[in-house]
Structures are given as C-alpha cells and as structure tokens.
PDB file of C-alpha atoms in Angstrom:
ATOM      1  CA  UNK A  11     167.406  84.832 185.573  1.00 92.00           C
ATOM      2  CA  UNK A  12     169.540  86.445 188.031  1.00 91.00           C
ATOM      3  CA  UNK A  13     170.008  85.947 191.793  1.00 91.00           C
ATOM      4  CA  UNK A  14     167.386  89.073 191.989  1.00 92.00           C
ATOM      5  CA  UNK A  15     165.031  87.644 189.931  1.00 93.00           C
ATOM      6  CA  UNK A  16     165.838  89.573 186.955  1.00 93.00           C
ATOM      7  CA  UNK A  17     165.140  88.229 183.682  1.00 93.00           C
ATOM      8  CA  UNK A  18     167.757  88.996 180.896  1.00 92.00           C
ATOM      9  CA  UNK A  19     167.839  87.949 177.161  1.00 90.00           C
ATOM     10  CA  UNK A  20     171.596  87.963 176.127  1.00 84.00           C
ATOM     11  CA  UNK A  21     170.691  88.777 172.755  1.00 79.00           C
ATOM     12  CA  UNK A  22     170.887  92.057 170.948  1.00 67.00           C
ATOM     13  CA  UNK A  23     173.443  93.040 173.795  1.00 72.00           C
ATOM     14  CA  UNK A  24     171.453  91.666 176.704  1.00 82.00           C
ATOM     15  CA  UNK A  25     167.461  92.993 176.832  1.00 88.00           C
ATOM     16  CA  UNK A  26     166.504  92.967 180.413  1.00 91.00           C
ATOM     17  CA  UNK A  27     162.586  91.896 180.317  1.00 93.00           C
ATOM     18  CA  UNK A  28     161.735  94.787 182.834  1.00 90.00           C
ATOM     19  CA  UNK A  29     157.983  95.885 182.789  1.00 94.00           C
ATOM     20  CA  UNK A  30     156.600  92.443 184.647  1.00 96.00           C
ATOM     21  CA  UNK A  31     155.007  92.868 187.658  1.00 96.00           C
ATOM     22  CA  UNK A  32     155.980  90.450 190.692  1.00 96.00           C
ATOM     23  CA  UNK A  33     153.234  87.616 189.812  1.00 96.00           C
ATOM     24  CA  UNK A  34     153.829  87.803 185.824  1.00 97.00           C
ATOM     25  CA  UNK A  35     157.590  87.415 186.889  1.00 97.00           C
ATOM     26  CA  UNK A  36     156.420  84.733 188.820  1.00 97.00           C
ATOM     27  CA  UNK A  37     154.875  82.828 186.082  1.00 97.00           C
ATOM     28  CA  UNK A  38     156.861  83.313 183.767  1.00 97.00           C
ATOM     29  CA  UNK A  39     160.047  81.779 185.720  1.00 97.00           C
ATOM     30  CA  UNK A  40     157.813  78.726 186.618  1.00 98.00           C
ATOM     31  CA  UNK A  41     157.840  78.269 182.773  1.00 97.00           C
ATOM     32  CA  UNK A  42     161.476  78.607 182.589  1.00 97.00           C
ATOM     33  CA  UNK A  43     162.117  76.155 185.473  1.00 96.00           C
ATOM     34  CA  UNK A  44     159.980  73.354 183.454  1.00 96.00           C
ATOM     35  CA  UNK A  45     161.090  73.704 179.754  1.00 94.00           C
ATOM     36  CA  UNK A  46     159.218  70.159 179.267  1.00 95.00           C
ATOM     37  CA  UNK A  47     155.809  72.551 180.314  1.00 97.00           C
ATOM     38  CA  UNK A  48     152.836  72.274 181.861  1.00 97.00           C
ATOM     39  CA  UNK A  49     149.456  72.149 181.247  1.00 95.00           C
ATOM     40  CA  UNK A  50     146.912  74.360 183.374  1.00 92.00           C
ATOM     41  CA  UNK A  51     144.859  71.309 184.173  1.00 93.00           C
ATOM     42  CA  UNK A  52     148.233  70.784 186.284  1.00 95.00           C
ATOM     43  CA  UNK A  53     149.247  73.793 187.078  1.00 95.00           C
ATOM     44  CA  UNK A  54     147.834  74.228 190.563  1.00 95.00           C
ATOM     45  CA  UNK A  55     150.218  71.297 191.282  1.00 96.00           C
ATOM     46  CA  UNK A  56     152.961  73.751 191.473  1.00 97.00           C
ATOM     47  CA  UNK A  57     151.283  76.275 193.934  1.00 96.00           C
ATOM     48  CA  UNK A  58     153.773  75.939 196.225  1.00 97.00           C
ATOM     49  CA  UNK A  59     156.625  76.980 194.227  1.00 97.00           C
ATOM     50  CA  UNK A  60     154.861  79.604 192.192  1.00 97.00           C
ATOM     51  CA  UNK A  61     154.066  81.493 195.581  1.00 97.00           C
ATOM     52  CA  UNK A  62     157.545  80.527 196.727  1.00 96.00           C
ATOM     53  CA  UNK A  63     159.187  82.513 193.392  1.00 97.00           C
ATOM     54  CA  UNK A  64     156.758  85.262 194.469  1.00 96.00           C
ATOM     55  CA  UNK A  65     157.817  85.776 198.356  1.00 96.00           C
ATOM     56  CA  UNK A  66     161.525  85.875 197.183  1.00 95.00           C
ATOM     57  CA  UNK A  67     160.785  88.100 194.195  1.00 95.00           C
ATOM     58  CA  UNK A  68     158.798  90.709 196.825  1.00 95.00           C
ATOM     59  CA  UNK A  69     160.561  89.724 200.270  1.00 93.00           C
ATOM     60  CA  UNK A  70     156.729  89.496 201.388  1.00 91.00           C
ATOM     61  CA  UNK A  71     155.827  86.501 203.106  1.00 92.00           C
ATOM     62  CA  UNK A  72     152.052  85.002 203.790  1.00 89.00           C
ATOM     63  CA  UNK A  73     150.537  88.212 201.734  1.00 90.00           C
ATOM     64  CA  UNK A  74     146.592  86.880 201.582  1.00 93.00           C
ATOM     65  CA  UNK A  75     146.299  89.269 198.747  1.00 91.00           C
ATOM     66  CA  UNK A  76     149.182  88.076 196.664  1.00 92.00           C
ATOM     67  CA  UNK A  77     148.693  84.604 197.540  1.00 94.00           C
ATOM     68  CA  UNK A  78     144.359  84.693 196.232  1.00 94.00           C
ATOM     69  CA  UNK A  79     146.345  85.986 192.735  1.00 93.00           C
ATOM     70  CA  UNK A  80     148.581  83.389 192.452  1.00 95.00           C
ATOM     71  CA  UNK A  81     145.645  81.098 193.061  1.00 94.00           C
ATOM     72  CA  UNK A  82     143.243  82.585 190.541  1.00 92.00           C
ATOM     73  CA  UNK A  83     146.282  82.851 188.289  1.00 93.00           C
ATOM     74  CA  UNK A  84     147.300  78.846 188.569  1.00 93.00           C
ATOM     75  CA  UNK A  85     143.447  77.466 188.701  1.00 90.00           C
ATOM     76  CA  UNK A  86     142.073  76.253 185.817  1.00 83.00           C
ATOM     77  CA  UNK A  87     138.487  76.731 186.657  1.00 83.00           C
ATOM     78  CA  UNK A  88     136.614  79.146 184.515  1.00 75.00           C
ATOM     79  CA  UNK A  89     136.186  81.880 185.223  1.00 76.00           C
ATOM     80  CA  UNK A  90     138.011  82.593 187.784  1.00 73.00           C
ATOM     81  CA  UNK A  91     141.128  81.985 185.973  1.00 85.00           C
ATOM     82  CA  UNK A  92     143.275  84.558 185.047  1.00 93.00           C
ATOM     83  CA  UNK A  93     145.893  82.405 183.645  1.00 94.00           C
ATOM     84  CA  UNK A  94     145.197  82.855 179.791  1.00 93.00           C
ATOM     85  CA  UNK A  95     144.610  86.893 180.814  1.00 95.00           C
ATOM     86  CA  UNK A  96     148.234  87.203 182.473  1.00 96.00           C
ATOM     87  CA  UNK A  97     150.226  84.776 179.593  1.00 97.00           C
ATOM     88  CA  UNK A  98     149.153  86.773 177.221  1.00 96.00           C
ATOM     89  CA  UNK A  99     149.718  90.283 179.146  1.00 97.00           C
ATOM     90  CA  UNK A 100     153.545  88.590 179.028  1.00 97.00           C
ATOM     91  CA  UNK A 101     153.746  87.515 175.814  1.00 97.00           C
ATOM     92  CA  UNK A 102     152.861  91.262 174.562  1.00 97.00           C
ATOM     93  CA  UNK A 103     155.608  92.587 176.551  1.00 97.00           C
ATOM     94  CA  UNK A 104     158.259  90.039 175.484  1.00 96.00           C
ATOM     95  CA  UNK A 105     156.799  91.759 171.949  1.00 96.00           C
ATOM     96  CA  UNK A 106     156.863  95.008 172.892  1.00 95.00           C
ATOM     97  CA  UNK A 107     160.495  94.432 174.149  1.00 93.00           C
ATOM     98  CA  UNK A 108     161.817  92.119 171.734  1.00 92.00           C
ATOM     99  CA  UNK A 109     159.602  92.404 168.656  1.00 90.00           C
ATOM    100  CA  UNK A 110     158.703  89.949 166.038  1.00 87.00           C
ATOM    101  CA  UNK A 111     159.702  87.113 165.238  1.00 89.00           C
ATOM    102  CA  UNK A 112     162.130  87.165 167.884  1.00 90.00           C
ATOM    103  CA  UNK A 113     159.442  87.496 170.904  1.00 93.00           C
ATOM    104  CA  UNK A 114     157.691  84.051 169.853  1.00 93.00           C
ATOM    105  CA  UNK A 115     161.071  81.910 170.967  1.00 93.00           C
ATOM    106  CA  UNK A 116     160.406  83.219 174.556  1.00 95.00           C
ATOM    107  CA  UNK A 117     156.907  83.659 175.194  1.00 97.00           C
ATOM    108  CA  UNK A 118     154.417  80.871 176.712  1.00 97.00           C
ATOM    109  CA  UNK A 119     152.620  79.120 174.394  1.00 97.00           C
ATOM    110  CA  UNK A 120     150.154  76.169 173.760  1.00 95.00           C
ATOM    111  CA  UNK A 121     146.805  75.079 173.892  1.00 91.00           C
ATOM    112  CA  UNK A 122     144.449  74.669 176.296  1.00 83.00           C
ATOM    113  CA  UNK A 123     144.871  70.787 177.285  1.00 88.00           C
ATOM    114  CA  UNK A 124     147.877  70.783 176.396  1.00 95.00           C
ATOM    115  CA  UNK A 125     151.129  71.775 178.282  1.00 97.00           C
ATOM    116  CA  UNK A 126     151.914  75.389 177.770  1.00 97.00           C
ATOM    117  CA  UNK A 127     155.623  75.802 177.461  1.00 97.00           C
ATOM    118  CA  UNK A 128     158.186  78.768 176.491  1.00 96.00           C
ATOM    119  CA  UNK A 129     159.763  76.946 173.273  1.00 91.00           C
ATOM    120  CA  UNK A 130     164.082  78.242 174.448  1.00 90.00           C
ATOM    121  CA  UNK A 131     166.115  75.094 174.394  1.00 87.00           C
ATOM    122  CA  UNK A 132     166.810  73.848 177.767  1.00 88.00           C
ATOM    123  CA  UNK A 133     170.769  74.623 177.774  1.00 88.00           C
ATOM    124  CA  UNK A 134     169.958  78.125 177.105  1.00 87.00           C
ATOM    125  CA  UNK A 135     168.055  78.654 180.027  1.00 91.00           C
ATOM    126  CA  UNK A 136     170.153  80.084 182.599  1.00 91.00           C
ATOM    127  CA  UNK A 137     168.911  80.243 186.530  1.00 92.00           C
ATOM    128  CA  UNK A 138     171.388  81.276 189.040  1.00 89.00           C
ATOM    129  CA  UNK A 139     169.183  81.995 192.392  1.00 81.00           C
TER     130      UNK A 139
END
C-alpha cells in the first residue's frame, strides 16, 4: 500500500487492486495492518482507525454519511451489518483481478467467531503511508 492508498500486488508485474471503492479500501487495509486478524465480534474496536484510513483515503473529514457506513460495515449486529456483504464484494474483485488460486492468498477470510484475516505472510506486507 502506497503513500496514496493504493494497493499493489507485485506479482505478475505488479496488479494494482483498482476497482475498490473508498470504504472497501478501507477495510481491506485494516486487514493488512493486523495480519494476526480480527474477529467481527471485535471489530468495532477499531472504529477509530477504520474511519481514520477512510478520511485520508477521501481527504473528507467528519462525513456523517461515510462515517454511518463504516459503522454498519464494522458492527456485528445483524442485520445491520454489512460486513460479510462488503468482504465478500472484495474478495470477488481480488478474483476478478487476480484469478484463481492466486486471489485466495489475499482475500479476507474466516468464520464467523473467529478472526477473519487475509492469509499474506506478515514480511510481505508492505505499508508505506
């Protein structure tokens, strides 16, 4: 991930992950951030930093609209949470992009209960903002 938020794959000459909106973006580098994962039970724990990834991804701060996504995005209250809706709206683009089997070693995945994690070892992972 890139000073601009832009999310590259230095495989197959560097695939630039390019069709996710601000607040899948948003997700997705909370993921990277905490290769050890998290489960949605906790995930409202990292509110702060979620909307904080957001505001710097967009350069719009205090949005009331963007900030009732991230929350129905992080809760894990059913069902208003969109959580499972917008991981897997990822994961098919990270297939769409990448294909099969390649996709599956960078999209989030676990069960519910569990912590849902994106399965790249950690000294691959490569955040520079």
């Amino acid at each position: 991930v890139d000073k601009r938020y832009n999310i590259k794959i230095d495989i197959l000459g560097g695939i630039e992950i390019k069709q996710l909106t601000p607040l899948y973006k948003s997700l997705y580098i909370l993921y990277l951030k905490h290769p050890e994962g998290i489960a949605l039970k906790e995930l409202f724990e990292y509110r702060n930093e979620v909307v904080g990834i957001y505001e710097d991804i967009t350069g719009k701060y205090g949005d009331d609209e963007a900030l009732q996504s991230i929350n129905k995005m992080i809760t894990s209250q059913q069902p208003e949470s969109k959580f499972s809706q917008i991981k897997s709206r990822i994961n098919t683009i990270l297939a769409t992009q990448l294909g099969e089997p390649l996709a599956s070693f960078y999209q989030i995945d676990g069960n519910r209960g569990d912590p849902f994690k994106i399965d790249i070892p950690k000294e691959l992972i490569d955040i520079r903002f």
